Amino acid sequence: MSSKTNAVLNTYGRLPISFEKGEGVWLFDKNGQKYLDALAGVAVNTVGHSHTYFINGLKQQLDQYIHLSNYVNIQEQEKLAERLVKYTNLESVFFSNSGCEANEAAIKFARLYASSRNIVNPEIIVMENSFHGRTMATLSATGNRKVQAGFEPLLKGFIRVSFDDLESIKKISEQNKNVVAILVEPIQGEGGVKLPKNLNHYLSSLRSICDENDWLLMFDEVQTGIGRTGKLYAHQYADALPDVLTSAKGLGSGVPIGATLVGKKITSIIKPGQHGSTFGGNPLACKAGNLTLDVIENENLMLNATIQGAKISHQLREALKDFSGVKDVRQLGLMIGIELYKPCTELMTIALKYNLLISVTASSVIRIVPPLIINDEEAQFLVQKLKELVTDFLES
Ligand SMILES: Cc1ncc(COP(=O)(O)O)c(C=O)c1O
């Protein structure tokens, strides 16, 4: 079938490739050529492709039932919620189907919190260069004009500050009595794998500011979550327990699921009927979440992300250190960004010739987010191919 058909709405630029099967960190095209999947469905395929334990578990769920309604108790949902709550020290989980829905719920909960405090025009502090999704509320929260253009009027109620800038937030706290929450990614993913200068200091200072002002601290860990950075959630590197935490992407290893975890500031005000989702928390998606956590635990994938991520970034820095075109290599766990001085979006296509699947964010940052199961040999292949790709590109 031609890939030039208009049947699928033209919202993505597609790479000139399709795949026949996946196995571990590898994808195979119809000619049997294999590609290292350093994109992982955009930080989704936590356990890689065709993971035997994961697939067998999903098959069992398919045989039992795929979907029930949220009018009944769903065992896999309760089990997953209990595990996430235990991992994070939060209280409850609302399940949805994607990252934007997880954030949409967070934004609604912040408004409910405002309403419980009689604040009629609530505002949420959000960051420049952030990404929170494509629904109206989440694109309004997003700090990227390209995502917003054409969809005005945007939702009101967001105040924007620079990422990693505590002073601006402190100033706002002195002047603005309508603020109810801060929504922030601990590491900006779509914004170019940007880490705060000091993750612990930034997040724990945000926690203190929120405590002083009775604001909710809301972390968007849609991309940084589920072991990607070496902890289940990146904020766990800091002394900063959030009030709201959003998760999706890697949680279902490819089966769509979103989760909004909340503490008691939200559990104490939310009532039945105030939020919902037909598919949210369905048995198949929650089974995928539980199986993903099983594999992370059984195969020590958080430790693997820490070890492989450090090794890959160290070797990349060594390999690229003499190239003046390379601005920076940033990394935490298996979330790695190579920033060049020039735009390099075309590298996504060029990388296929080097048997690599990668992405480029913020126009000049090569983003590497492979499955967390990547082993030594595969990491070596990845570094070697990236080195060839980047040096050939910069020398051309
Ligand atoms: C930090 C962050 N939040 C939210 C989203 C939106 O997730 P989804 O595409 O599943 O709606 C993304 C997706 O890239 C993301 O990186």
Short mmCIF file of C-alpha atoms and ligand atoms in Angstrom, two decimals:
data_model
loop_
_atom_site.label_atom_id
_atom_site.label_comp_id
_atom_site.label_asym_id
_atom_site.label_seq_id
_atom_site.Cartn_x
_atom_site.Cartn_y
_atom_site.Cartn_z
CA MET A 1 0.00 0.00 0.00
CA SER A 2 1.25 3.45 -0.84
CA SER A 3 2.32 5.66 2.05
CA LYS A 4 1.20 8.65 -0.06
CA THR A 5 -2.50 8.06 0.60
CA ASN A 6 -4.45 10.85 2.31
CA ALA A 7 -6.53 8.43 4.37
CA VAL A 8 -4.47 9.23 7.48
CA LEU A 9 -4.71 12.92 8.30
CA ASN A 10 -1.50 14.72 7.55
CA THR A 11 -0.44 15.78 11.07
CA TYR A 12 2.99 14.11 11.11
CA GLY A 13 5.96 14.21 8.76
CA ARG A 14 6.68 10.51 8.26
CA LEU A 15 10.03 8.85 7.84
CA PRO A 16 10.44 6.85 4.59
CA ILE A 17 10.33 3.46 6.31
CA SER A 18 7.97 0.84 7.67
CA PHE A 19 8.79 -2.09 9.89
CA GLU A 20 7.81 -5.74 9.74
CA LYS A 21 8.69 -6.80 13.27
CA GLY A 22 10.41 -5.80 16.47
CA GLU A 23 12.59 -7.80 18.85
CA GLY A 24 14.21 -6.33 21.94
CA VAL A 25 15.76 -2.98 20.99
CA TRP A 26 15.69 -3.88 17.28
CA LEU A 27 13.23 -3.18 14.49
CA PHE A 28 13.33 -5.05 11.16
CA ASP A 29 12.20 -3.77 7.75
CA LYS A 30 10.86 -5.98 4.95
CA ASN A 31 14.34 -6.63 3.60
CA GLY A 32 15.48 -7.97 6.95
CA GLN A 33 17.61 -4.86 7.65
CA LYS A 34 17.75 -4.19 11.38
CA TYR A 35 17.66 -0.83 13.09
CA LEU A 36 18.44 0.01 16.70
CA ASP A 37 15.32 1.65 18.08
CA ALA A 38 16.72 4.59 20.06
CA LEU A 39 13.36 6.33 19.79
CA ALA A 40 11.27 3.57 21.43
CA GLY A 41 7.97 4.94 20.11
CA VAL A 42 8.97 8.30 21.68
CA ALA A 43 10.05 7.03 25.10
CA VAL A 44 7.27 4.44 25.24
CA ASN A 45 8.63 0.91 24.67
CA THR A 46 10.10 0.48 28.16
CA VAL A 47 10.58 -3.30 27.85
CA GLY A 48 11.48 -3.23 24.15
CA HIS A 49 9.66 -5.16 21.43
CA SER A 50 8.18 -8.67 21.74
CA HIS A 51 9.23 -9.13 25.36
CA THR A 52 8.13 -12.71 26.11
CA TYR A 53 6.89 -12.16 29.68
CA PHE A 54 5.10 -8.95 28.71
CA ILE A 55 3.42 -10.45 25.64
CA ASN A 56 2.35 -13.63 27.46
CA GLY A 57 0.83 -11.54 30.24
CA LEU A 58 -1.11 -9.44 27.74
CA LYS A 59 -2.36 -12.61 26.02
CA GLN A 60 -3.73 -13.88 29.33
CA GLN A 61 -5.59 -10.60 29.76
CA LEU A 62 -7.00 -10.80 26.23
CA ASP A 63 -8.37 -14.26 27.05
CA GLN A 64 -9.97 -13.08 30.30
CA TYR A 65 -11.49 -9.77 29.11
CA ILE A 66 -10.16 -6.62 27.48
CA HIS A 67 -12.49 -3.99 28.83
CA LEU A 68 -14.95 -3.49 31.66
CA SER A 69 -16.55 -0.24 32.74
CA ASN A 70 -15.44 1.89 35.64
CA TYR A 71 -18.78 1.06 37.28
CA VAL A 72 -17.20 -2.17 38.53
CA ASN A 73 -14.03 -2.96 40.44
CA ILE A 74 -11.13 -3.74 38.13
CA GLN A 75 -8.47 -5.89 39.80
CA GLU A 76 -5.58 -4.90 37.55
CA GLN A 77 -6.47 -1.22 38.02
CA GLU A 78 -6.46 -1.52 41.81
CA LYS A 79 -3.20 -3.45 41.73
CA LEU A 80 -1.49 -0.88 39.49
CA ALA A 81 -2.80 2.05 41.55
CA GLU A 82 -1.53 0.44 44.75
CA ARG A 83 1.91 -0.13 43.25
CA LEU A 84 2.21 3.43 41.90
CA VAL A 85 1.05 4.90 45.21
CA LYS A 86 3.61 2.80 47.07
CA TYR A 87 6.42 3.84 44.73
CA THR A 88 5.62 7.55 45.05
CA ASN A 89 4.16 8.06 48.56
CA LEU A 90 1.10 9.65 46.97
CA GLU A 91 -2.46 8.61 47.82
CA SER A 92 -4.57 7.84 44.75
CA VAL A 93 -4.44 7.45 41.00
CA PHE A 94 -6.81 8.57 38.23
CA PHE A 95 -6.25 6.55 35.06
CA SER A 96 -6.65 7.86 31.52
CA ASN A 97 -5.22 6.96 28.12
CA SER A 98 -2.38 9.35 27.30
CA GLY A 99 -0.03 12.02 28.58
CA CYS A 100 -2.20 14.96 27.59
CA GLU A 101 -5.19 13.43 29.37
CA ALA A 102 -3.11 12.85 32.49
CA ASN A 103 -2.15 16.55 32.39
CA GLU A 104 -5.69 17.63 31.54
CA ALA A 105 -6.80 15.91 34.75
CA ALA A 106 -4.00 17.65 36.69
CA ILE A 107 -5.14 21.05 35.39
CA LYS A 108 -8.76 20.28 36.29
CA PHE A 109 -7.74 19.15 39.77
CA ALA A 110 -5.81 22.42 40.26
CA ARG A 111 -8.98 24.34 39.33
CA LEU A 112 -11.03 22.25 41.74
CA TYR A 113 -8.47 23.00 44.44
CA ALA A 114 -8.84 26.72 43.63
CA SER A 115 -12.59 26.48 43.81
CA SER A 116 -12.36 24.78 47.22
CA ARG A 117 -10.39 27.84 48.37
CA ASN A 118 -12.84 30.32 46.78
CA ILE A 119 -10.35 31.51 44.17
CA VAL A 120 -12.48 32.32 41.12
CA ASN A 121 -9.79 33.17 38.55
CA PRO A 122 -7.10 30.60 39.32
CA GLU A 123 -3.72 30.66 37.63
CA ILE A 124 -1.11 27.94 37.17
CA ILE A 125 2.58 28.77 36.76
CA VAL A 126 4.02 26.98 33.71
CA MET A 127 7.41 27.11 31.96
CA GLU A 128 8.84 28.51 28.75
CA ASN A 129 9.87 25.73 26.39
CA SER A 130 7.64 23.16 28.12
CA PHE A 131 5.46 20.51 26.49
CA HIS A 132 2.32 19.14 28.11
CA GLY A 133 0.21 17.87 25.19
CA ARG A 134 -2.16 18.85 22.40
CA THR A 135 -5.60 19.19 24.03
CA MET A 136 -6.82 22.77 24.45
CA ALA A 137 -5.82 22.99 28.12
CA THR A 138 -2.48 21.25 27.70
CA LEU A 139 -1.46 23.18 24.57
CA SER A 140 -2.33 26.37 26.45
CA ALA A 141 -0.01 25.23 29.24
CA THR A 142 2.70 24.30 26.72
CA GLY A 143 5.50 26.84 26.23
CA ASN A 144 5.88 26.51 22.48
CA ARG A 145 4.17 28.91 20.08
CA LYS A 146 4.30 26.37 17.24
CA VAL A 147 2.03 24.04 19.20
CA GLN A 148 -0.44 26.86 19.92
CA ALA A 149 -0.51 28.76 16.61
CA GLY A 150 -3.89 28.61 14.88
CA PHE A 151 -5.73 27.28 17.90
CA GLU A 152 -6.43 30.57 19.65
CA PRO A 153 -8.13 31.64 21.83
CA LEU A 154 -6.02 29.73 24.31
CA LEU A 155 -7.31 28.78 27.71
CA LYS A 156 -6.77 31.47 30.33
CA GLY A 157 -5.18 30.86 33.67
CA PHE A 158 -1.50 30.16 32.91
CA ILE A 159 1.44 32.38 33.88
CA ARG A 160 4.71 31.61 32.14
CA VAL A 161 8.21 31.85 33.59
CA SER A 162 11.60 30.59 32.42
CA PHE A 163 12.53 27.02 33.29
CA ASP A 164 14.96 26.80 36.23
CA ASP A 165 14.22 30.36 37.35
CA LEU A 166 13.15 30.43 41.00
CA GLU A 167 13.38 34.22 41.40
CA SER A 168 10.55 34.92 38.94
CA ILE A 169 8.30 32.50 40.79
CA LYS A 170 9.12 34.10 44.14
CA LYS A 171 8.24 37.53 42.70
CA ILE A 172 4.91 36.22 41.42
CA SER A 173 4.17 34.76 44.86
CA GLU A 174 4.54 38.22 46.41
CA GLN A 175 2.13 39.89 43.99
CA ASN A 176 -0.41 37.37 42.72
CA LYS A 177 -2.99 35.86 45.04
CA ASN A 178 -4.69 33.86 42.26
CA VAL A 179 -1.90 31.34 41.73
CA VAL A 180 -2.85 27.83 42.85
CA ALA A 181 -0.22 25.55 41.33
CA ILE A 182 3.08 25.09 39.51
CA LEU A 183 3.17 22.60 36.61
CA VAL A 184 6.68 21.60 35.51
CA GLU A 185 8.61 18.80 33.82
CA PRO A 186 11.63 17.90 36.01
CA ILE A 187 13.57 17.56 32.74
CA GLN A 188 12.15 19.17 29.59
CA GLY A 189 11.90 16.42 27.00
CA GLU A 190 10.34 17.88 23.86
CA GLY A 191 12.03 21.18 24.77
CA GLY A 192 15.42 19.58 24.06
CA VAL A 193 16.36 17.30 27.00
CA LYS A 194 16.96 20.30 29.27
CA LEU A 195 17.91 19.63 32.88
CA PRO A 196 17.84 22.23 35.62
CA LYS A 197 21.36 23.23 36.72
CA ASN A 198 20.73 21.42 40.00
CA LEU A 199 17.74 19.09 39.86
CA ASN A 200 17.48 18.59 43.62
CA HIS A 201 17.82 22.28 44.42
CA TYR A 202 15.29 23.35 41.78
CA LEU A 203 12.61 20.82 42.64
CA SER A 204 13.01 21.07 46.42
CA SER A 205 12.91 24.89 46.20
CA LEU A 206 9.70 24.64 44.18
CA ARG A 207 8.34 22.40 46.95
CA SER A 208 9.17 25.04 49.59
CA ILE A 209 7.59 27.86 47.56
CA CYS A 210 4.42 25.79 47.10
CA ASP A 211 4.30 25.01 50.83
CA GLU A 212 4.72 28.68 51.77
CA ASN A 213 1.91 29.73 49.45
CA ASP A 214 -0.50 26.80 49.66
CA TRP A 215 0.05 25.97 45.99
CA LEU A 216 -0.01 22.53 44.43
CA LEU A 217 3.30 21.24 43.09
CA MET A 218 2.51 19.30 39.90
CA PHE A 219 5.21 17.34 38.07
CA ASP A 220 4.66 16.28 34.47
CA GLU A 221 6.67 13.05 34.31
CA VAL A 222 5.03 11.75 31.15
CA GLN A 223 8.43 11.50 29.47
CA THR A 224 10.80 11.28 32.46
CA GLY A 225 8.80 8.61 34.30
CA ILE A 226 8.79 4.81 34.51
CA GLY A 227 12.48 4.29 35.11
CA ARG A 228 13.70 6.32 32.15
CA THR A 229 16.07 8.46 34.24
CA GLY A 230 17.17 5.65 36.58
CA LYS A 231 14.46 6.21 39.22
CA LEU A 232 10.81 5.34 38.72
CA TYR A 233 10.21 9.12 38.54
CA ALA A 234 12.89 11.78 38.03
CA HIS A 235 11.69 13.92 40.95
CA GLN A 236 12.80 11.07 43.21
CA TYR A 237 16.34 12.39 42.77
CA ALA A 238 15.14 15.39 44.78
CA ASP A 239 13.62 16.00 48.16
CA ALA A 240 10.32 17.10 46.65
CA LEU A 241 7.14 15.09 46.99
CA PRO A 242 4.62 16.54 44.54
CA ASP A 243 0.87 17.00 45.16
CA VAL A 244 0.11 15.86 41.63
CA LEU A 245 2.22 13.67 39.34
CA THR A 246 1.40 12.76 35.75
CA SER A 247 2.63 9.64 33.99
CA ALA A 248 1.97 7.94 30.62
CA LYS A 249 4.27 6.93 27.71
CA GLY A 250 6.46 4.15 29.19
CA LEU A 251 3.84 3.05 31.74
CA GLY A 252 2.14 0.62 29.35
CA SER A 253 5.22 -0.22 27.22
CA GLY A 254 3.12 0.56 24.13
CA VAL A 255 -0.42 -0.08 25.36
CA PRO A 256 -1.97 3.40 25.78
CA ILE A 257 -2.38 4.46 29.41
CA GLY A 258 -2.12 7.69 31.38
CA ALA A 259 -2.11 8.20 35.13
CA THR A 260 -2.57 11.24 37.36
CA LEU A 261 -1.32 10.51 40.87
CA VAL A 262 -2.52 12.80 43.64
CA GLY A 263 -1.90 13.50 47.31
CA LYS A 264 -4.40 14.38 50.00
CA LYS A 265 -4.96 17.99 48.89
CA ILE A 266 -6.85 16.46 45.97
CA THR A 267 -8.23 13.26 47.51
CA SER A 268 -9.88 15.40 50.20
CA ILE A 269 -11.89 17.45 47.69
CA ILE A 270 -12.68 15.20 44.71
CA LYS A 271 -16.09 13.52 44.56
CA PRO A 272 -17.60 10.81 42.33
CA GLY A 273 -18.79 12.27 39.04
CA GLN A 274 -16.27 15.13 38.89
CA HIS A 275 -13.93 13.44 36.40
CA GLY A 276 -14.00 10.29 34.31
CA SER A 277 -12.92 8.36 31.23
CA THR A 278 -14.57 5.42 29.43
CA PHE A 279 -11.33 3.63 28.66
CA GLY A 280 -9.24 5.03 31.53
CA GLY A 281 -7.88 2.24 33.72
CA ASN A 282 -9.23 -0.55 31.56
CA PRO A 283 -8.04 -4.10 32.33
CA LEU A 284 -5.76 -4.48 29.29
CA ALA A 285 -4.03 -1.12 29.81
CA CYS A 286 -3.58 -1.71 33.55
CA LYS A 287 -2.30 -5.23 32.91
CA ALA A 288 0.28 -3.63 30.60
CA GLY A 289 1.19 -1.22 33.41
CA ASN A 290 1.58 -4.04 35.94
CA LEU A 291 3.62 -6.16 33.52
CA THR A 292 5.86 -3.17 32.79
CA LEU A 293 6.50 -2.68 36.51
CA ASP A 294 7.13 -6.44 36.90
CA VAL A 295 9.80 -6.34 34.19
CA ILE A 296 11.37 -3.16 35.61
CA GLU A 297 11.61 -4.88 39.00
CA ASN A 298 12.60 -8.38 37.82
CA GLU A 299 15.22 -7.23 35.34
CA ASN A 300 16.56 -4.31 37.42
CA LEU A 301 15.82 -1.89 34.60
CA MET A 302 16.21 1.29 36.66
CA LEU A 303 19.76 0.28 37.50
CA ASN A 304 20.34 -0.67 33.88
CA ALA A 305 19.10 2.77 32.76
CA THR A 306 21.53 4.42 35.17
CA ILE A 307 24.51 2.29 34.10
CA GLN A 308 23.90 2.25 30.34
CA GLY A 309 22.91 5.93 30.26
CA ALA A 310 26.11 6.98 32.04
CA LYS A 311 28.21 4.78 29.77
CA ILE A 312 26.58 5.95 26.54
CA SER A 313 26.80 9.65 27.46
CA HIS A 314 30.40 9.33 28.65
CA GLN A 315 31.45 7.62 25.42
CA LEU A 316 29.52 10.12 23.31
CA ARG A 317 31.20 13.06 25.07
CA GLU A 318 34.60 11.43 24.43
CA ALA A 319 33.82 10.66 20.80
CA LEU A 320 32.45 14.14 20.04
CA LYS A 321 34.70 16.31 22.17
CA ASP A 322 36.81 17.58 19.27
CA PHE A 323 33.84 18.68 17.20
CA SER A 324 33.11 22.38 17.44
CA GLY A 325 29.62 21.75 16.00
CA VAL A 326 28.57 19.88 19.15
CA LYS A 327 27.25 22.24 21.80
CA ASP A 328 26.40 19.87 24.63
CA VAL A 329 25.64 16.27 25.61
CA ARG A 330 22.97 16.15 28.34
CA GLN A 331 21.79 13.03 30.12
CA LEU A 332 20.04 11.47 33.06
CA GLY A 333 19.62 7.70 32.84
CA LEU A 334 18.47 6.74 29.36
CA MET A 335 17.23 10.22 28.49
CA ILE A 336 20.05 11.64 26.40
CA GLY A 337 20.29 14.77 24.28
CA ILE A 338 23.09 15.78 21.92
CA GLU A 339 22.73 19.46 21.11
CA LEU A 340 24.34 20.74 17.91
CA TYR A 341 24.95 24.37 17.00
CA LYS A 342 22.91 24.00 13.82
CA PRO A 343 19.40 22.67 13.07
CA CYS A 344 19.52 18.96 12.32
CA THR A 345 15.95 17.69 11.89
CA GLU A 346 17.00 15.86 8.69
CA LEU A 347 19.16 13.57 10.86
CA MET A 348 16.05 11.52 11.65
CA THR A 349 15.94 10.38 8.01
CA ILE A 350 19.70 10.24 7.54
CA ALA A 351 20.05 8.07 10.69
CA LEU A 352 18.16 5.24 8.95
CA LYS A 353 21.20 4.80 6.68
CA TYR A 354 23.20 4.19 9.86
CA ASN A 355 20.64 1.60 11.07
CA LEU A 356 19.38 3.89 13.79
CA LEU A 357 15.95 5.22 14.69
CA ILE A 358 16.28 8.52 16.57
CA SER A 359 14.39 11.77 16.97
CA VAL A 360 15.36 15.42 16.92
CA THR A 361 13.67 17.87 19.29
CA ALA A 362 13.86 21.64 19.58
CA SER A 363 15.27 21.56 16.01
CA SER A 364 18.91 20.97 17.03
CA VAL A 365 18.85 18.31 19.77
CA ILE A 366 19.29 14.63 18.90
CA ARG A 367 17.20 12.76 21.46
CA ILE A 368 18.14 9.22 22.46
CA VAL A 369 15.53 7.35 24.52
CA PRO A 370 16.04 3.60 23.86
CA PRO A 371 14.14 0.80 25.63
CA LEU A 372 15.40 0.32 29.19
CA ILE A 373 16.51 -3.24 28.38
CA ILE A 374 19.44 -2.11 26.21
CA ASN A 375 22.58 -4.17 26.94
CA ASP A 376 26.33 -3.47 26.70
CA GLU A 377 26.74 -4.63 23.13
CA GLU A 378 23.70 -2.70 21.91
CA ALA A 379 24.85 0.42 23.76
CA GLN A 380 28.23 0.06 22.03
CA PHE A 381 26.52 -0.20 18.62
CA LEU A 382 24.44 2.88 19.44
CA VAL A 383 27.47 4.97 20.41
CA GLN A 384 29.47 3.89 17.34
CA LYS A 385 26.63 4.65 14.91
CA LEU A 386 25.81 7.98 16.57
CA LYS A 387 29.45 8.96 16.39
CA GLU A 388 29.54 8.19 12.63
CA LEU A 389 26.20 9.92 12.05
CA VAL A 390 27.10 13.14 13.89
CA THR A 391 30.65 13.42 12.57
CA ASP A 392 29.58 12.75 8.95
CA PHE A 393 26.81 15.37 9.32
CA LEU A 394 29.10 17.99 10.80
CA GLU A 395 31.82 17.36 8.25
CA SER A 396 29.47 17.40 5.24
C1 LIG B 1 6.32 15.89 29.18
C2 LIG B 1 5.18 15.49 28.29
N1 LIG B 1 3.92 15.73 28.70
C3 LIG B 1 2.86 15.38 27.96
C4 LIG B 1 3.01 14.79 26.73
C5 LIG B 1 1.80 14.42 25.92
O1 LIG B 1 1.63 13.04 25.91
P1 LIG B 1 0.67 12.36 24.84
O2 LIG B 1 1.28 12.54 23.50
O3 LIG B 1 0.60 10.92 25.28
O4 LIG B 1 -0.66 13.05 24.95
C6 LIG B 1 4.30 14.53 26.25
C7 LIG B 1 4.51 13.91 24.93
O5 LIG B 1 5.55 14.01 24.33
C8 LIG B 1 5.41 14.89 27.06
O6 LIG B 1 6.67 14.68 26.65
#
